[in-house]
Amino acid sequence: MSFDSSPDKKNHCDTCVVRHDGICGALSAEEIAELGKITKRKNCQRGQVIMSDEMPVEYFCNIVTGVVKLNKTSEDGRQSIIGLLFPPDFLGRVYAEKNPYFAEAVTETELCCFPHRDFEKLLEKFKGLEHRLFEHTLDELDSARDWMFLLGRKSAEEKVASLLLLIAKRTAMIGCEHSSPYKETSFDLPLPRADIADYLGLTIETVSRQMTKLKKCGAIDVRDQRHIIISDMDALEAMANQDVQ
Amino acid sequence: MSFDSSPDKKNHCDTCVVRHDGICGALSAEEIAELGKITKRKNCQRGQVIMSDEMPVEYFCNIVTGVVKLNKTSEDGRQSIIGLLFPPDFLGRVYAEKNPYFAEAVTETELCCFPHRDFEKLLEKFKGLEHRLFEHTLDELDSARDWMFLLGRKSAEEKVASLLLLIAKRTAMIGCEHSSPYKETSFDLPLPRADIADYLGLTIETVSRQMTKLKKCGAIDVRDQRHIIISDMDALEAMANQDVQ
DNA sequence: CGACACTTTGACTGTAGTCAATGTAAGTGG
DNA sequence: CCACTTACATTGACTACAGTCAAAGTGTCG
């Protein structure tokens, strides 16, 4: 894990791509300056553990670029991804001594880190910041509950279609060749099949079969196993909600 | 839905059983008095809808007695319970115009209600109250993520065993005939089989079969279909985590 | 008693899991 | 450059767990 030499001298915040969308959006210029004093930039390689459930909480962070997964593992080795984070999401469990999950970089990731105690002191001081983080937590809870419905009640086909739509929504839309914005959309899957399976409560093989099915029915196209092209958005949305026509 | 005639004159808070454990625990005597001014007590019958996802948010509440389920329903009628609330839980989605779920009383329920706008104004005014609610939301998020693991990765047997343990933990423990606290514990199931199934992502039949299995292996005993006696806590805990010995 | 809501049980089916083999792409070293 | 390794993905054959459909059982209430 490569930390920048020391707390930022030249303030990254001025040029930060998530300055306004993330929790920092709640802060005034002076407040940002104070937050900047305790901030460290960090880069993580794919597969690196960012925070572990076996160690005390050391820091929190904003995700600036990249994708992070939150993982739970049982003693017998079963894994479940219980959250997927994209910029400008906030990562970490405030007001606890231990993380309830471990977080791992799914792609190469750039993080903006705040030390545990210092950050919680700032939450105390800047009530607007705590409020913003509260709202973010409420949104996360809503999403977690939506996902509970998916896990408990959707079929494998619906699950895979839903995940593709989620990732399409949350990653940059590139390669829109046609003028109509939703006619053909493409993106790179940040997750390997194993992670997709763990996020959906399925196995690798089932995910693969459903992807093949989506290809055959013309909803998507796949290049190099990772690049997804949504060729029929309506069909994909229909499959995500079992609107069989 | 039977509201008390008007905002409380005699303050219920003085004698409230959840005064200190719920979010009110964050408040001083004067603050409690101010909250008391906007509070209305309410009683709900089993099956009554407390808040709907189709109507704007009107109020929030503390659960004083009883059990409440949070429900999501898809167009084609599939249902999923995405949360189960016990005293002294807080019910409602602050800082949103619409509820992301509908809430229904599972048993006869006593609620302590706060009107939407008035309560959000108090959150603004009493930062300690907002902080407490934030902490409660963080705990709910942790629980939701634990449940995601259960839904995605546990077998029917583990699911049912886990739910029994959860309910045992969160409802009053009664009828502990033996001296050792965990040797034999009993409680009334607040949920019918259909709700258990919806909470676990199973069908009624599967739940019933797993209950029979738990009876046969001696982990639990069931009387009158609703009263559960945990006769072997260790066995039940083992089954909840697939610790097959 | 009968009606109703809920639960259990049985027989059968189907979806997704398991196990195993094959395929594909990227990277390494001779 | 090509064989080889490694990691990841796909496909096939078979299995099993949980779902479906249907019937019977249990408990409660008027």
Short mmCIF file of C-alpha atoms in Angstrom, two decimals, chain B residues 93-200:
data_model
loop_
_atom_site.label_atom_id
_atom_site.label_comp_id
_atom_site.label_asym_id
_atom_site.label_seq_id
_atom_site.Cartn_x
_atom_site.Cartn_y
_atom_site.Cartn_z
CA ARG B 93 -36.74 6.79 6.69
CA VAL B 94 -35.58 10.28 7.67
CA TYR B 95 -34.51 12.81 5.01
CA ALA B 96 -36.57 11.28 2.22
CA GLU B 97 -39.96 12.08 0.78
CA LYS B 98 -41.01 8.48 0.25
CA ASN B 99 -40.49 5.35 2.28
CA PRO B 100 -38.36 2.76 0.51
CA TYR B 101 -40.51 -0.06 1.93
CA PHE B 102 -43.83 -0.60 3.61
CA ALA B 103 -44.02 -1.41 7.28
CA GLU B 104 -46.63 -3.69 8.79
CA ALA B 105 -47.39 -4.70 12.35
CA VAL B 106 -46.61 -8.39 12.84
CA THR B 107 -48.12 -8.47 16.31
CA GLU B 108 -50.25 -6.00 18.20
CA THR B 109 -47.95 -3.01 18.44
CA GLU B 110 -47.53 0.12 20.49
CA LEU B 111 -45.80 3.01 18.77
CA CYS B 112 -44.51 6.39 19.79
CA CYS B 113 -44.90 8.64 16.75
CA PHE B 114 -43.21 11.85 15.65
CA PRO B 115 -44.53 13.93 12.75
CA HIS B 116 -42.16 14.11 9.78
CA ARG B 117 -41.28 17.83 9.62
CA ASP B 118 -41.34 18.49 13.35
CA PHE B 119 -39.04 15.57 14.01
CA GLU B 120 -36.56 16.56 11.32
CA LYS B 121 -36.49 20.05 12.81
CA LEU B 122 -35.62 18.53 16.18
CA LEU B 123 -32.84 16.49 14.57
CA GLU B 124 -31.43 19.77 13.35
CA LYS B 125 -31.75 21.33 16.77
CA PHE B 126 -30.58 18.44 18.95
CA LYS B 127 -27.40 17.20 17.31
CA GLY B 128 -27.11 14.50 19.94
CA LEU B 129 -30.39 13.06 18.70
CA GLU B 130 -29.21 13.00 15.11
CA HIS B 131 -25.98 11.38 16.23
CA ARG B 132 -27.86 8.67 18.08
CA LEU B 133 -30.07 8.00 15.09
CA PHE B 134 -26.96 7.85 12.90
CA GLU B 135 -25.43 5.21 15.16
CA HIS B 136 -28.67 3.25 15.04
CA THR B 137 -28.62 3.43 11.25
CA LEU B 138 -25.04 2.17 11.17
CA ASP B 139 -26.07 -0.81 13.29
CA GLU B 140 -29.00 -1.48 10.96
CA LEU B 141 -26.65 -1.41 7.98
CA ASP B 142 -24.35 -3.92 9.69
CA SER B 143 -27.32 -6.19 10.35
CA ALA B 144 -28.60 -5.85 6.80
CA ARG B 145 -25.19 -6.94 5.50
CA ASP B 146 -25.08 -9.91 7.84
CA TRP B 147 -28.47 -10.87 6.47
CA MET B 148 -27.16 -10.56 2.91
CA PHE B 149 -24.65 -13.26 3.73
CA LEU B 150 -27.43 -15.45 5.09
CA LEU B 151 -29.60 -14.93 2.01
CA GLY B 152 -26.82 -15.49 -0.48
CA ARG B 153 -24.81 -18.27 1.05
CA LYS B 154 -26.68 -20.21 3.73
CA SER B 155 -28.73 -23.37 3.24
CA ALA B 156 -32.41 -23.61 4.20
CA GLU B 157 -31.47 -25.41 7.41
CA GLU B 158 -28.97 -22.76 8.42
CA LYS B 159 -31.39 -19.99 7.55
CA VAL B 160 -34.17 -21.31 9.75
CA ALA B 161 -31.82 -22.03 12.65
CA SER B 162 -30.32 -18.54 12.34
CA LEU B 163 -33.73 -16.88 12.39
CA LEU B 164 -34.79 -18.76 15.51
CA LEU B 165 -31.63 -17.61 17.24
CA LEU B 166 -32.20 -14.02 16.12
CA ILE B 167 -35.74 -13.96 17.42
CA ALA B 168 -34.71 -15.66 20.66
CA LYS B 169 -32.12 -12.95 21.17
CA ARG B 170 -34.45 -10.08 20.43
CA THR B 171 -37.61 -11.17 22.22
CA ALA B 172 -37.98 -11.55 25.94
CA MET B 173 -36.61 -14.84 27.17
CA ILE B 174 -39.24 -16.59 29.20
CA GLY B 175 -39.69 -19.99 30.74
CA CYS B 176 -36.05 -20.69 31.48
CA GLU B 177 -36.74 -23.68 33.67
CA HIS B 178 -33.15 -24.71 34.23
CA SER B 179 -30.65 -22.66 36.10
CA SER B 180 -28.06 -22.46 33.32
CA PRO B 181 -29.25 -19.55 31.22
CA TYR B 182 -28.80 -21.12 27.81
CA LYS B 183 -29.92 -24.67 28.49
CA GLU B 184 -33.57 -24.30 27.68
CA THR B 185 -35.11 -21.14 26.38
CA SER B 186 -38.51 -20.54 24.98
CA PHE B 187 -40.40 -17.82 23.17
CA ASP B 188 -43.42 -17.23 20.99
CA LEU B 189 -42.74 -16.88 17.28
CA PRO B 190 -44.17 -13.51 16.30
CA LEU B 191 -44.15 -14.47 12.61
CA PRO B 192 -46.35 -16.92 10.72
CA ARG B 193 -44.56 -19.36 8.41
CA ALA B 194 -45.29 -17.21 5.36
CA ASP B 195 -43.39 -14.28 6.86
CA ILE B 196 -40.53 -16.49 7.97
CA ALA B 197 -40.30 -17.73 4.39
CA ASP B 198 -40.31 -14.18 3.02
CA TYR B 199 -37.61 -13.12 5.44
CA LEU B 200 -35.37 -16.08 4.60
#
